[in-house]
mmCIF file of C-alpha atoms in Angstrom:
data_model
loop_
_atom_site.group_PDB
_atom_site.id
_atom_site.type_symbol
_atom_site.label_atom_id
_atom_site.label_comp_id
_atom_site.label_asym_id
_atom_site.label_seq_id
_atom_site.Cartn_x
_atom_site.Cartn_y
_atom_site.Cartn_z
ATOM 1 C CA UNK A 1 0.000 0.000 0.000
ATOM 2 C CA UNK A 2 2.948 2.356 0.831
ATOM 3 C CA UNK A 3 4.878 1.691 -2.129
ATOM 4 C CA UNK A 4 1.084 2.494 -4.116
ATOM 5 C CA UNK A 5 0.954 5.825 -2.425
ATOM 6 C CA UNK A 6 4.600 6.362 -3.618
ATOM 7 C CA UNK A 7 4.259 5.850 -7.015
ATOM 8 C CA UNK A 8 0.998 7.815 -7.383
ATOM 9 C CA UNK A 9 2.002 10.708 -5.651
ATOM 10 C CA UNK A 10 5.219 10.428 -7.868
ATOM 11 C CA UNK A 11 2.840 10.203 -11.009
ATOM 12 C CA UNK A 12 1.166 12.745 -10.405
ATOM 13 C CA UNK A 13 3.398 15.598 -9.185
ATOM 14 C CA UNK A 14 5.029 14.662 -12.566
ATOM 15 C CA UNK A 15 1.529 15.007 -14.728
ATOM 16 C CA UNK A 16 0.862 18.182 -13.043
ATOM 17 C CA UNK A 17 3.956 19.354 -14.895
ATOM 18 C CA UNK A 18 2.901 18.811 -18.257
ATOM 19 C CA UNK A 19 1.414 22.335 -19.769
ATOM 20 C CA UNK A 20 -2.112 21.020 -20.496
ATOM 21 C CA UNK A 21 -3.317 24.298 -22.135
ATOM 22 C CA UNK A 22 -1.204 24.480 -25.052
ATOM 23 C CA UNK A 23 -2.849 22.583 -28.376
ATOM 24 C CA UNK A 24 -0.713 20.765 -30.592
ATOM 25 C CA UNK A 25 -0.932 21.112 -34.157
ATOM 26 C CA UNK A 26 1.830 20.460 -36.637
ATOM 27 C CA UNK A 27 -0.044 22.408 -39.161
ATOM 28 C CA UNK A 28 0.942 26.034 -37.229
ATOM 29 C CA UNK A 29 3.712 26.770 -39.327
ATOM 30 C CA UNK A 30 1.916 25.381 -42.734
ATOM 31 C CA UNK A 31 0.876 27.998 -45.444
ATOM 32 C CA UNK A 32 -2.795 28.281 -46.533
ATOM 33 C CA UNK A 33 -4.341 27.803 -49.932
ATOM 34 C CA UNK A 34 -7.390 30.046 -50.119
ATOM 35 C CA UNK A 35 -9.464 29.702 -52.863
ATOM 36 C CA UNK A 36 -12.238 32.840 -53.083
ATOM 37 C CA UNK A 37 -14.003 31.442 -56.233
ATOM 38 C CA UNK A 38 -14.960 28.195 -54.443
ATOM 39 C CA UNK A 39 -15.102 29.159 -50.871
ATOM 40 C CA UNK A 40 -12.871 27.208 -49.200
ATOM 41 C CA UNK A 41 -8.986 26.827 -47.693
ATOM 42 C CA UNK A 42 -6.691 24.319 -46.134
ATOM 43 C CA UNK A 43 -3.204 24.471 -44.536
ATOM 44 C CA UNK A 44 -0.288 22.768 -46.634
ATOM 45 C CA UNK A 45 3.620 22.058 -45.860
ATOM 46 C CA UNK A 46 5.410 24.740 -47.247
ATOM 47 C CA UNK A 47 7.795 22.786 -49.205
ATOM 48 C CA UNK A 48 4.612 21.420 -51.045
ATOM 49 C CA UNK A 49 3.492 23.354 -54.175
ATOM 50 C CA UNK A 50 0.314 24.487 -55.044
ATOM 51 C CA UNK A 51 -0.859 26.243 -58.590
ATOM 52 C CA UNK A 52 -1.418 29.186 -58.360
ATOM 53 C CA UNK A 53 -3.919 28.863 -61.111
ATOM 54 C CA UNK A 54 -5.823 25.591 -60.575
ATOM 55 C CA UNK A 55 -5.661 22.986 -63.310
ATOM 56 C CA UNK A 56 -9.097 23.007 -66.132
ATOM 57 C CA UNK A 57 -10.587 20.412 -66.631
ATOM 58 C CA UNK A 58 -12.080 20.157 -70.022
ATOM 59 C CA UNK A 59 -16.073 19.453 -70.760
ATOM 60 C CA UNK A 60 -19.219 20.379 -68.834
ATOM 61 C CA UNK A 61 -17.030 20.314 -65.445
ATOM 62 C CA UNK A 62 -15.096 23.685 -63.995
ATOM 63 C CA UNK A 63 -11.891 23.535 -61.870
ATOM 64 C CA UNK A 64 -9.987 21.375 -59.845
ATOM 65 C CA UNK A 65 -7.027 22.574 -57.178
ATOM 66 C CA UNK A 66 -4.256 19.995 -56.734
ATOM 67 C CA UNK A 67 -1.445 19.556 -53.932
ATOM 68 C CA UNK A 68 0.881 16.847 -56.039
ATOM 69 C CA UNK A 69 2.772 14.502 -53.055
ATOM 70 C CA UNK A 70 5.133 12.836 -54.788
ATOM 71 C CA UNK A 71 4.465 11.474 -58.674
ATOM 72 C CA UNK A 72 0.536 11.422 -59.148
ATOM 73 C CA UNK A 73 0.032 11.144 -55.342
ATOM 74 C CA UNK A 74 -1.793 14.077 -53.572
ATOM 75 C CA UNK A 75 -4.776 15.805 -53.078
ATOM 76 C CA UNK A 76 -7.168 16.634 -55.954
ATOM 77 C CA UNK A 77 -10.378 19.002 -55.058
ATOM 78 C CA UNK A 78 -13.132 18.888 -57.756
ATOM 79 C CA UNK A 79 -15.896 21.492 -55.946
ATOM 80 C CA UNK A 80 -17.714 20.890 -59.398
ATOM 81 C CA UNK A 81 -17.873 17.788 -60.250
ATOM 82 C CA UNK A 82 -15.787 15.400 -62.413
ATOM 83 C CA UNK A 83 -16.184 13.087 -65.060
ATOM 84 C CA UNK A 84 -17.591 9.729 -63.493
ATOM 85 C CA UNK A 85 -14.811 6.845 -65.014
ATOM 86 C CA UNK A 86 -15.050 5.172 -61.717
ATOM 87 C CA UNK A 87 -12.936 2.656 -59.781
ATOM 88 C CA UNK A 88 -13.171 -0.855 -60.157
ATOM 89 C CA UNK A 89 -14.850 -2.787 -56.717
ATOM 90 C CA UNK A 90 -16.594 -1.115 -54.404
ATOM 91 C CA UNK A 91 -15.371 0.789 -51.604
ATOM 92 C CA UNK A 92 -15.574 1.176 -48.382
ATOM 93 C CA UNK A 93 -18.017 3.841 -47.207
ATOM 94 C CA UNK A 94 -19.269 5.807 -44.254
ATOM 95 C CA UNK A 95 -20.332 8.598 -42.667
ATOM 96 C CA UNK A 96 -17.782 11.750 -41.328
ATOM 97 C CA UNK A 97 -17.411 15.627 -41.322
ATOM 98 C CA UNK A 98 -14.748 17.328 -43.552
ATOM 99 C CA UNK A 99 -14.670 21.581 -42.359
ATOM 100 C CA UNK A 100 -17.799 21.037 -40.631
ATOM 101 C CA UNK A 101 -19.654 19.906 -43.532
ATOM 102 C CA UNK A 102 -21.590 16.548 -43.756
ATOM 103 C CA UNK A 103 -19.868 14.146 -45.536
ATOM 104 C CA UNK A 104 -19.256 10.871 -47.446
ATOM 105 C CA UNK A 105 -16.343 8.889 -47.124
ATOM 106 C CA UNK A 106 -15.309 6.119 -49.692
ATOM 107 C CA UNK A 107 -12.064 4.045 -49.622
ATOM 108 C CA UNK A 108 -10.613 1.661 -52.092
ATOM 109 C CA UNK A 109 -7.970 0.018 -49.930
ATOM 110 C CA UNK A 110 -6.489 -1.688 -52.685
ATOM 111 C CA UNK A 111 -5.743 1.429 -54.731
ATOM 112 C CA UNK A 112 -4.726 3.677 -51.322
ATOM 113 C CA UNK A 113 -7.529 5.887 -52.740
ATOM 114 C CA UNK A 114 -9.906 7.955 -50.810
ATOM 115 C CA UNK A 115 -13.366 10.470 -52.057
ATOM 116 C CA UNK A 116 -14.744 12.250 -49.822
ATOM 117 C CA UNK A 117 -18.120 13.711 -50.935
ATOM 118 C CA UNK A 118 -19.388 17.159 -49.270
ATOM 119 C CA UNK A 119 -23.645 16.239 -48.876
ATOM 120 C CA UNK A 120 -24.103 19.447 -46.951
ATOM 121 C CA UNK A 121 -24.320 22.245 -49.405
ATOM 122 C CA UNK A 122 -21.774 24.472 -49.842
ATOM 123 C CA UNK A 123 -22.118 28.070 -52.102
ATOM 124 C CA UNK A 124 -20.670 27.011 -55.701
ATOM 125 C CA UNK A 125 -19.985 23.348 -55.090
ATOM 126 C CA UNK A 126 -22.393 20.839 -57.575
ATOM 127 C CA UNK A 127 -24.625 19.432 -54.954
ATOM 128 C CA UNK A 128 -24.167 15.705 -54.656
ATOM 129 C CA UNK A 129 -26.733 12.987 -55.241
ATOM 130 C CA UNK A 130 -28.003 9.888 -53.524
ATOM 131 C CA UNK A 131 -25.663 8.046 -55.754
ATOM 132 C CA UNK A 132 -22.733 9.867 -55.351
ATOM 133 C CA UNK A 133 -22.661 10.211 -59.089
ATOM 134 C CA UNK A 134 -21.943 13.994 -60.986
ATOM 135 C CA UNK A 135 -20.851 15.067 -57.393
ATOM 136 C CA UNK A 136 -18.345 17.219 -55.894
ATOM 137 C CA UNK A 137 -15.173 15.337 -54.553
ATOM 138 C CA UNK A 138 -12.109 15.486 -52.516
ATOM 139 C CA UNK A 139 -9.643 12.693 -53.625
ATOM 140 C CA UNK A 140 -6.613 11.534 -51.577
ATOM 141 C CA UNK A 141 -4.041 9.039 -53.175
ATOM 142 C CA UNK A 142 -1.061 7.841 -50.978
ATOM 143 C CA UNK A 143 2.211 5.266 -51.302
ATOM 144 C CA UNK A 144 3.203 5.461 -48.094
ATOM 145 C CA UNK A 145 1.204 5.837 -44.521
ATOM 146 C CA UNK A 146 4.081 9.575 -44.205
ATOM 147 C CA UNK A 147 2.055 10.501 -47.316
ATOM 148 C CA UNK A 148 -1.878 9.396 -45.716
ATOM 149 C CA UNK A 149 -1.113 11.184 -42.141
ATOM 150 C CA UNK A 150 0.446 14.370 -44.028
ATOM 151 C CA UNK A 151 -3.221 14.373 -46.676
ATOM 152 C CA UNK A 152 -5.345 13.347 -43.404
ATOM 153 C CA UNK A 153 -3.804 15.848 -41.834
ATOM 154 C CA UNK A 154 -4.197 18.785 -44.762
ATOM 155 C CA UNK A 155 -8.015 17.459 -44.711
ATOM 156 C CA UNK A 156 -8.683 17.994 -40.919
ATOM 157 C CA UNK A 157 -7.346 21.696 -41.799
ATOM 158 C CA UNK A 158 -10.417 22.614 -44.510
ATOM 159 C CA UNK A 159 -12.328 25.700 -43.899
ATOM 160 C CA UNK A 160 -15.224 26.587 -46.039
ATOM 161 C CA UNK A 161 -16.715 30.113 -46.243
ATOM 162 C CA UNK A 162 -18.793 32.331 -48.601
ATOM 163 C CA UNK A 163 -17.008 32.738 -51.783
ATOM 164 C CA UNK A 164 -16.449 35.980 -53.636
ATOM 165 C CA UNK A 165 -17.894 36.227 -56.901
ATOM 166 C CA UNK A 166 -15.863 36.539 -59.768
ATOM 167 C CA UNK A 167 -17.139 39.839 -61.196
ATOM 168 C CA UNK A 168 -16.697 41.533 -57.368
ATOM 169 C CA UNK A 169 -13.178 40.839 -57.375
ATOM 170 C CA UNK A 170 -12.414 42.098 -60.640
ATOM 171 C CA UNK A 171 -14.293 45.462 -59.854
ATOM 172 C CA UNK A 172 -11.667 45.675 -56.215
#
């Protein structure tokens, strides 16, 4: 019993020493990709490189914003839509939140490939259907678990807001 009482009040004088009001978040020092157009930003390493004009996609769909990880690895963001070419077998799916928006998750272990589907609308995003089909999209691909925490981690950062309207910021 004495040698209890030892080793908790030990424990515990050494717990009380641990700061337990400072967060910790690896993104602090990240930059952030803002994208007025769409309405929406996330933090990135700054030794990653982003476009500074997103990528156009060609046909009835508008942009899409990459963050390239390594040869085709990365994070693709398709607030319009994309063409629906699928993935072989079916994925995984459930339920989650991505920047405080309702969501759709669907993994395809075997090709380290992730959509996530934003149900809850947002202001210039193509509203998805039941079937997931014609929908917005948020695409992870990974080699290497480095390359899922540091795209998990870029995900957990997304912050959506009201976008700007094209023809206001030209007239600023």
């Amino acid at each position: 019993l004495l040698a209890f009482y030892y080793y908790y009040a030990k424990t515990s004088a050494q717990t009380a020493q641990i700061p337990v009001n400072e967060p910790f978040d690896d993104t602090q020092s990240w930059q952030t990709y803002r994208n007025e157009e769409y309405g929406f930003e996330f933090k990135y390493p700054e030794d990653e490189v982003i476009p500074d004009t997103p990528v156009v996609v060609e046909g009835p769909y508008a942009k899409m914003i990459i963050l390239e990880i390594g040869m085709g690895n990365g994070i693709s963001i398709y607030p319009r839509g994309e063409f629906d070419y699928g993935i072989e077998n079916t994925p995984v799916m459930s339920s989650t939140n991505v920047g405080g928006k309702k969501s759709k998750k669907n993994f395809w272990e075997e090709y380290n490939t992730v959509h996530y589907h934003i149900i809850e609308p947002v202001s210039n995003w193509i509203t998805c259907d039941e079937n997931l089909k014609n929908c917005n999209r948020i695409r992870l691909q990974w080699e290497s678990a480095e390359q899922l925490r540091l795209l998990n981690q870029i995900i957990s950062s997304i912050k959506f807001f009201e976008p700007i309207p094209v023809d206001q910021k030209t007239n600023k």
